[in-house]
Amino acid sequence: MNVNILLVVHATLGFIAISSFFIILFRNKGDTIHKYLGYALIVAVVGAALAGTVVAISVDKLYFINIGIAAVLQIAIGLLVLSNKKFLPRKSEIVIISLLIITSLLFFTYSNSIAYTLGTIYLSIGLYQVYLYSGKKEVTKLLWLAQHIGHMLGSGISIITAFIVGNIGDYAIIGFIWAVPAILGVLLVRYFRLKYAPDRHLTIGKLKW
């Protein structure tokens, strides 16, 4: 298939994913529309990641492949927890978390500061999942909801980050604008976790997380 066609497919699916992400973010959670928008987000992210893989190879920016994989894996973690609210270490979780850690380590094979930073972020997320599923973490009542919210938001942030880096470049100083979604994403994750799952917050100093 022509790369230009795949680029259009990738951009279209990316637009659908980002649109679904923001609609889900700012409307009521848990109803039928939320679920259907969630399905649209999943299909769009997976499709965009697949099309983006070919595009990334054609423009020689292979770490974009890692971003796509990480976005898909975060969605997988966010979905799996809906059927595993006690955080039992099932084979599916072990495979997904292992893939996330491997994907994060592959970021460090690229000579690029953005890749190094993203690798560090995703590795931290992966190692935290190991901690959660190791049985050492106390499973509070709404911990599963906090996980679902955090990873679905994380997937959306990955998509937006890829969009920004792909459109403004990754070498100029302005390229550091790519970090804005990650910073805002951390604040959004904190806000929604405290709103929907307040009983699982952590206290760091005087700050609730």
PDB file of C-alpha atoms in Angstrom:
ATOM      1  CA  MET A   1       0.000   0.000   0.000  1.00  0.00           C
ATOM      2  CA  ASN A   2       1.181   3.523  -0.792  1.00  0.00           C
ATOM      3  CA  VAL A   3       2.786   5.218   2.219  1.00  0.00           C
ATOM      4  CA  ASN A   4       0.828   8.412   1.538  1.00  0.00           C
ATOM      5  CA  ILE A   5      -2.430   6.481   1.815  1.00  0.00           C
ATOM      6  CA  LEU A   6      -1.269   4.951   5.085  1.00  0.00           C
ATOM      7  CA  LEU A   7      -0.330   8.417   6.312  1.00  0.00           C
ATOM      8  CA  VAL A   8      -3.890   9.611   5.651  1.00  0.00           C
ATOM      9  CA  VAL A   9      -5.291   6.522   7.397  1.00  0.00           C
ATOM     10  CA  HIS A  10      -2.935   7.079  10.316  1.00  0.00           C
ATOM     11  CA  ALA A  11      -3.884  10.767  10.604  1.00  0.00           C
ATOM     12  CA  THR A  12      -7.614  10.023  10.347  1.00  0.00           C
ATOM     13  CA  LEU A  13      -7.524   7.322  13.002  1.00  0.00           C
ATOM     14  CA  GLY A  14      -5.345   9.546  15.169  1.00  0.00           C
ATOM     15  CA  PHE A  15      -7.948  12.311  14.892  1.00  0.00           C
ATOM     16  CA  ILE A  16     -10.733   9.884  15.848  1.00  0.00           C
ATOM     17  CA  ALA A  17      -8.678   8.622  18.802  1.00  0.00           C
ATOM     18  CA  ILE A  18      -7.891  12.119  20.089  1.00  0.00           C
ATOM     19  CA  SER A  19     -11.502  13.269  19.595  1.00  0.00           C
ATOM     20  CA  SER A  20     -12.862  10.215  21.424  1.00  0.00           C
ATOM     21  CA  PHE A  21     -10.326  10.756  24.186  1.00  0.00           C
ATOM     22  CA  PHE A  22     -11.410  14.340  24.851  1.00  0.00           C
ATOM     23  CA  ILE A  23     -15.134  13.554  24.648  1.00  0.00           C
ATOM     24  CA  ILE A  24     -14.707  10.712  27.139  1.00  0.00           C
ATOM     25  CA  LEU A  25     -12.620  12.963  29.343  1.00  0.00           C
ATOM     26  CA  PHE A  26     -15.198  15.702  29.746  1.00  0.00           C
ATOM     27  CA  ARG A  27     -18.509  13.823  29.853  1.00  0.00           C
ATOM     28  CA  ASN A  28     -20.226  11.442  32.279  1.00  0.00           C
ATOM     29  CA  LYS A  29     -18.359   8.220  32.944  1.00  0.00           C
ATOM     30  CA  GLY A  30     -19.651   4.653  32.868  1.00  0.00           C
ATOM     31  CA  ASP A  31     -22.761   5.016  30.711  1.00  0.00           C
ATOM     32  CA  THR A  32     -23.473   3.434  27.312  1.00  0.00           C
ATOM     33  CA  ILE A  33     -22.027   6.360  25.334  1.00  0.00           C
ATOM     34  CA  HIS A  34     -18.847   6.169  27.404  1.00  0.00           C
ATOM     35  CA  LYS A  35     -18.478   2.496  26.509  1.00  0.00           C
ATOM     36  CA  TYR A  36     -19.044   3.028  22.777  1.00  0.00           C
ATOM     37  CA  LEU A  37     -16.619   5.946  22.709  1.00  0.00           C
ATOM     38  CA  GLY A  38     -14.174   3.677  24.515  1.00  0.00           C
ATOM     39  CA  TYR A  39     -14.539   1.082  21.772  1.00  0.00           C
ATOM     40  CA  ALA A  40     -13.951   3.793  19.152  1.00  0.00           C
ATOM     41  CA  LEU A  41     -10.829   4.902  21.023  1.00  0.00           C
ATOM     42  CA  ILE A  42      -9.470   1.352  21.183  1.00  0.00           C
ATOM     43  CA  VAL A  43     -10.039   0.624  17.478  1.00  0.00           C
ATOM     44  CA  ALA A  44      -8.607   4.005  16.465  1.00  0.00           C
ATOM     45  CA  VAL A  45      -5.489   3.660  18.632  1.00  0.00           C
ATOM     46  CA  VAL A  46      -4.723   0.139  17.418  1.00  0.00           C
ATOM     47  CA  GLY A  47      -5.342   1.106  13.782  1.00  0.00           C
ATOM     48  CA  ALA A  48      -3.279   4.282  14.064  1.00  0.00           C
ATOM     49  CA  ALA A  49      -0.442   2.334  15.676  1.00  0.00           C
ATOM     50  CA  LEU A  50      -0.428  -0.261  12.874  1.00  0.00           C
ATOM     51  CA  ALA A  51      -0.519   2.350  10.088  1.00  0.00           C
ATOM     52  CA  GLY A  52       1.972   4.494  11.984  1.00  0.00           C
ATOM     53  CA  THR A  53       4.440   1.616  12.116  1.00  0.00           C
ATOM     54  CA  VAL A  54       4.817   1.629   8.332  1.00  0.00           C
ATOM     55  CA  VAL A  55       4.942   5.438   8.225  1.00  0.00           C
ATOM     56  CA  ALA A  56       7.598   5.546  10.969  1.00  0.00           C
ATOM     57  CA  ILE A  57       9.770   3.077   9.064  1.00  0.00           C
ATOM     58  CA  SER A  58       9.426   5.109   5.860  1.00  0.00           C
ATOM     59  CA  VAL A  59      10.550   8.356   7.559  1.00  0.00           C
ATOM     60  CA  ASP A  60      13.201   6.611   9.695  1.00  0.00           C
ATOM     61  CA  LYS A  61      11.754   7.596  13.068  1.00  0.00           C
ATOM     62  CA  LEU A  62      11.444   4.172  14.572  1.00  0.00           C
ATOM     63  CA  TYR A  63      10.809   5.284  18.132  1.00  0.00           C
ATOM     64  CA  PHE A  64       7.324   6.342  16.978  1.00  0.00           C
ATOM     65  CA  ILE A  65       6.644   2.615  16.704  1.00  0.00           C
ATOM     66  CA  ASN A  66       7.419   2.303  20.409  1.00  0.00           C
ATOM     67  CA  ILE A  67       5.021   5.138  21.245  1.00  0.00           C
ATOM     68  CA  GLY A  68       2.246   3.365  19.335  1.00  0.00           C
ATOM     69  CA  ILE A  69       2.965   0.054  21.040  1.00  0.00           C
ATOM     70  CA  ALA A  70       3.034   1.733  24.461  1.00  0.00           C
ATOM     71  CA  ALA A  71      -0.326   3.403  23.769  1.00  0.00           C
ATOM     72  CA  VAL A  72      -1.900   0.061  22.835  1.00  0.00           C
ATOM     73  CA  LEU A  73      -0.386  -1.693  25.862  1.00  0.00           C
ATOM     74  CA  GLN A  74      -1.684   0.996  28.215  1.00  0.00           C
ATOM     75  CA  ILE A  75      -5.174   0.501  26.822  1.00  0.00           C
ATOM     76  CA  ALA A  76      -4.773  -3.246  27.365  1.00  0.00           C
ATOM     77  CA  ILE A  77      -3.777  -2.705  31.011  1.00  0.00           C
ATOM     78  CA  GLY A  78      -6.671  -0.286  31.486  1.00  0.00           C
ATOM     79  CA  LEU A  79      -9.134  -2.844  30.099  1.00  0.00           C
ATOM     80  CA  LEU A  80      -7.763  -5.932  31.831  1.00  0.00           C
ATOM     81  CA  VAL A  81      -8.185  -4.379  35.262  1.00  0.00           C
ATOM     82  CA  LEU A  82     -11.963  -4.194  34.657  1.00  0.00           C
ATOM     83  CA  SER A  83     -12.079  -7.987  34.919  1.00  0.00           C
ATOM     84  CA  ASN A  84      -9.332  -8.316  37.517  1.00  0.00           C
ATOM     85  CA  LYS A  85     -10.197  -5.889  40.302  1.00  0.00           C
ATOM     86  CA  LYS A  86      -8.199  -7.887  42.855  1.00  0.00           C
ATOM     87  CA  PHE A  87      -5.003  -7.543  40.787  1.00  0.00           C
ATOM     88  CA  LEU A  88      -4.333 -11.251  40.514  1.00  0.00           C
ATOM     89  CA  PRO A  89      -1.184 -11.949  38.441  1.00  0.00           C
ATOM     90  CA  ARG A  90      -2.874 -13.676  35.495  1.00  0.00           C
ATOM     91  CA  LYS A  91      -0.939 -14.695  32.384  1.00  0.00           C
ATOM     92  CA  SER A  92      -2.514 -11.913  30.322  1.00  0.00           C
ATOM     93  CA  GLU A  93      -1.329  -9.220  32.738  1.00  0.00           C
ATOM     94  CA  ILE A  94       2.138 -10.745  32.981  1.00  0.00           C
ATOM     95  CA  VAL A  95       2.501 -10.769  29.173  1.00  0.00           C
ATOM     96  CA  ILE A  96       1.221  -7.199  28.705  1.00  0.00           C
ATOM     97  CA  ILE A  97       3.353  -5.741  31.509  1.00  0.00           C
ATOM     98  CA  SER A  98       6.433  -7.604  30.234  1.00  0.00           C
ATOM     99  CA  LEU A  99       5.845  -6.193  26.746  1.00  0.00           C
ATOM    100  CA  LEU A 100       5.516  -2.672  28.182  1.00  0.00           C
ATOM    101  CA  ILE A 101       8.831  -3.012  30.011  1.00  0.00           C
ATOM    102  CA  ILE A 102      10.549  -4.383  26.889  1.00  0.00           C
ATOM    103  CA  THR A 103       9.057  -1.566  24.780  1.00  0.00           C
ATOM    104  CA  SER A 104      10.267   1.042  27.278  1.00  0.00           C
ATOM    105  CA  LEU A 105      13.792  -0.391  27.249  1.00  0.00           C
ATOM    106  CA  LEU A 106      13.879  -0.256  23.446  1.00  0.00           C
ATOM    107  CA  PHE A 107      13.455   3.522  23.635  1.00  0.00           C
ATOM    108  CA  PHE A 108      17.004   3.694  24.986  1.00  0.00           C
ATOM    109  CA  THR A 109      18.389   2.227  21.768  1.00  0.00           C
ATOM    110  CA  TYR A 110      17.641   5.490  19.933  1.00  0.00           C
ATOM    111  CA  SER A 111      20.011   8.467  20.090  1.00  0.00           C
ATOM    112  CA  ASN A 112      17.270  10.919  20.919  1.00  0.00           C
ATOM    113  CA  SER A 113      16.497  12.824  24.131  1.00  0.00           C
ATOM    114  CA  ILE A 114      12.750  12.450  23.621  1.00  0.00           C
ATOM    115  CA  ALA A 115      13.125   8.684  23.246  1.00  0.00           C
ATOM    116  CA  TYR A 116      15.216   8.545  26.445  1.00  0.00           C
ATOM    117  CA  THR A 117      12.612  10.538  28.374  1.00  0.00           C
ATOM    118  CA  LEU A 118       9.694   8.472  27.097  1.00  0.00           C
ATOM    119  CA  GLY A 119      11.602   5.285  27.835  1.00  0.00           C
ATOM    120  CA  THR A 120      12.080   6.412  31.437  1.00  0.00           C
ATOM    121  CA  ILE A 121       8.375   7.271  31.802  1.00  0.00           C
ATOM    122  CA  TYR A 122       7.101   3.998  30.354  1.00  0.00           C
ATOM    123  CA  LEU A 123       9.657   1.949  32.300  1.00  0.00           C
ATOM    124  CA  SER A 124       8.443   3.580  35.524  1.00  0.00           C
ATOM    125  CA  ILE A 125       4.848   2.721  34.586  1.00  0.00           C
ATOM    126  CA  GLY A 126       5.817  -0.868  33.811  1.00  0.00           C
ATOM    127  CA  LEU A 127       7.720  -1.351  37.066  1.00  0.00           C
ATOM    128  CA  TYR A 128       4.807   0.086  39.036  1.00  0.00           C
ATOM    129  CA  GLN A 129       2.564  -2.541  37.423  1.00  0.00           C
ATOM    130  CA  VAL A 130       4.980  -5.238  38.605  1.00  0.00           C
ATOM    131  CA  TYR A 131       4.602  -3.820  42.113  1.00  0.00           C
ATOM    132  CA  LEU A 132       0.795  -3.754  41.878  1.00  0.00           C
ATOM    133  CA  TYR A 133       0.495  -7.333  40.687  1.00  0.00           C
ATOM    134  CA  SER A 134       3.169  -8.687  43.043  1.00  0.00           C
ATOM    135  CA  GLY A 135       0.725  -8.746  45.944  1.00  0.00           C
ATOM    136  CA  LYS A 136       2.769  -6.254  47.975  1.00  0.00           C
ATOM    137  CA  LYS A 137       0.382  -3.373  47.297  1.00  0.00           C
ATOM    138  CA  GLU A 138      -2.770  -3.136  49.422  1.00  0.00           C
ATOM    139  CA  VAL A 139      -5.747  -3.460  47.079  1.00  0.00           C
ATOM    140  CA  THR A 140      -8.165  -0.731  48.138  1.00  0.00           C
ATOM    141  CA  LYS A 141     -11.789  -0.676  47.019  1.00  0.00           C
ATOM    142  CA  LEU A 142     -11.391   1.566  43.960  1.00  0.00           C
ATOM    143  CA  LEU A 143      -7.790   0.868  43.047  1.00  0.00           C
ATOM    144  CA  TRP A 144      -9.005  -0.847  39.851  1.00  0.00           C
ATOM    145  CA  LEU A 145     -10.862   2.320  38.829  1.00  0.00           C
ATOM    146  CA  ALA A 146      -7.772   4.439  39.440  1.00  0.00           C
ATOM    147  CA  GLN A 147      -5.807   2.036  37.241  1.00  0.00           C
ATOM    148  CA  HIS A 148      -8.425   2.148  34.490  1.00  0.00           C
ATOM    149  CA  ILE A 149      -8.543   5.936  34.504  1.00  0.00           C
ATOM    150  CA  GLY A 150      -4.771   6.328  34.657  1.00  0.00           C
ATOM    151  CA  HIS A 151      -3.982   3.993  31.770  1.00  0.00           C
ATOM    152  CA  MET A 152      -6.746   5.121  29.450  1.00  0.00           C
ATOM    153  CA  LEU A 153      -5.590   8.701  30.035  1.00  0.00           C
ATOM    154  CA  GLY A 154      -2.002   7.572  29.542  1.00  0.00           C
ATOM    155  CA  SER A 155      -2.863   6.080  26.167  1.00  0.00           C
ATOM    156  CA  GLY A 156      -4.487   9.329  25.068  1.00  0.00           C
ATOM    157  CA  ILE A 157      -1.464  11.292  26.225  1.00  0.00           C
ATOM    158  CA  SER A 158       0.787   8.998  24.179  1.00  0.00           C
ATOM    159  CA  ILE A 159      -1.274   9.695  21.052  1.00  0.00           C
ATOM    160  CA  ILE A 160      -1.181  13.463  21.562  1.00  0.00           C
ATOM    161  CA  THR A 161       2.556  13.364  22.276  1.00  0.00           C
ATOM    162  CA  ALA A 162       3.195  11.450  19.037  1.00  0.00           C
ATOM    163  CA  PHE A 163       1.068  13.982  17.134  1.00  0.00           C
ATOM    164  CA  ILE A 164       2.982  16.957  18.529  1.00  0.00           C
ATOM    165  CA  VAL A 165       6.435  15.454  18.000  1.00  0.00           C
ATOM    166  CA  GLY A 166       5.500  14.362  14.493  1.00  0.00           C
ATOM    167  CA  ASN A 167       4.335  17.833  13.514  1.00  0.00           C
ATOM    168  CA  ILE A 168       6.834  20.193  15.174  1.00  0.00           C
ATOM    169  CA  GLY A 169       9.963  18.093  14.933  1.00  0.00           C
ATOM    170  CA  ASP A 170      12.146  16.686  17.679  1.00  0.00           C
ATOM    171  CA  TYR A 171      15.413  18.608  17.407  1.00  0.00           C
ATOM    172  CA  ALA A 172      14.609  22.301  17.807  1.00  0.00           C
ATOM    173  CA  ILE A 173      14.108  23.807  21.265  1.00  0.00           C
ATOM    174  CA  ILE A 174      10.414  24.174  20.475  1.00  0.00           C
ATOM    175  CA  GLY A 175      10.386  20.408  20.258  1.00  0.00           C
ATOM    176  CA  PHE A 176      10.187  20.305  24.035  1.00  0.00           C
ATOM    177  CA  ILE A 177       6.568  21.374  23.687  1.00  0.00           C
ATOM    178  CA  TRP A 178       6.010  17.615  23.297  1.00  0.00           C
ATOM    179  CA  ALA A 179       6.376  17.392  27.090  1.00  0.00           C
ATOM    180  CA  VAL A 180       3.276  19.543  27.704  1.00  0.00           C
ATOM    181  CA  PRO A 181       0.753  16.668  27.243  1.00  0.00           C
ATOM    182  CA  ALA A 182       2.710  14.525  29.715  1.00  0.00           C
ATOM    183  CA  ILE A 183       2.750  17.299  32.333  1.00  0.00           C
ATOM    184  CA  LEU A 184      -0.939  18.099  31.870  1.00  0.00           C
ATOM    185  CA  GLY A 185      -1.691  14.380  31.772  1.00  0.00           C
ATOM    186  CA  VAL A 186      -0.157  13.849  35.206  1.00  0.00           C
ATOM    187  CA  LEU A 187      -2.392  16.596  36.603  1.00  0.00           C
ATOM    188  CA  LEU A 188      -5.466  15.138  34.861  1.00  0.00           C
ATOM    189  CA  VAL A 189      -4.754  11.641  36.179  1.00  0.00           C
ATOM    190  CA  ARG A 190      -4.462  13.087  39.688  1.00  0.00           C
ATOM    191  CA  TYR A 191      -7.710  15.054  39.304  1.00  0.00           C
ATOM    192  CA  PHE A 192      -9.803  12.147  38.017  1.00  0.00           C
ATOM    193  CA  ARG A 193      -8.336   9.646  40.459  1.00  0.00           C
ATOM    194  CA  LEU A 194      -9.233  11.872  43.400  1.00  0.00           C
ATOM    195  CA  LYS A 195     -12.681  12.529  41.905  1.00  0.00           C
ATOM    196  CA  TYR A 196     -13.690   8.932  41.149  1.00  0.00           C
ATOM    197  CA  ALA A 197     -11.430   6.881  43.427  1.00  0.00           C
ATOM    198  CA  PRO A 198     -10.639   9.064  46.465  1.00  0.00           C
ATOM    199  CA  ASP A 199     -10.133   6.155  48.841  1.00  0.00           C
ATOM    200  CA  ARG A 200      -7.004   4.952  47.009  1.00  0.00           C
ATOM    201  CA  HIS A 201      -5.079   8.226  47.120  1.00  0.00           C
ATOM    202  CA  LEU A 202      -1.497   8.373  48.254  1.00  0.00           C
ATOM    203  CA  THR A 203      -0.253  11.176  50.478  1.00  0.00           C
ATOM    204  CA  ILE A 204       3.134  12.635  49.612  1.00  0.00           C
ATOM    205  CA  GLY A 205       3.871  15.359  52.128  1.00  0.00           C
ATOM    206  CA  LYS A 206       0.714  17.459  52.093  1.00  0.00           C
ATOM    207  CA  LEU A 207      -0.201  16.435  48.535  1.00  0.00           C
ATOM    208  CA  LYS A 208      -2.863  13.823  47.848  1.00  0.00           C
ATOM    209  CA  TRP A 209      -2.295  11.721  44.740  1.00  0.00           C
TER     210      TRP A 209
END
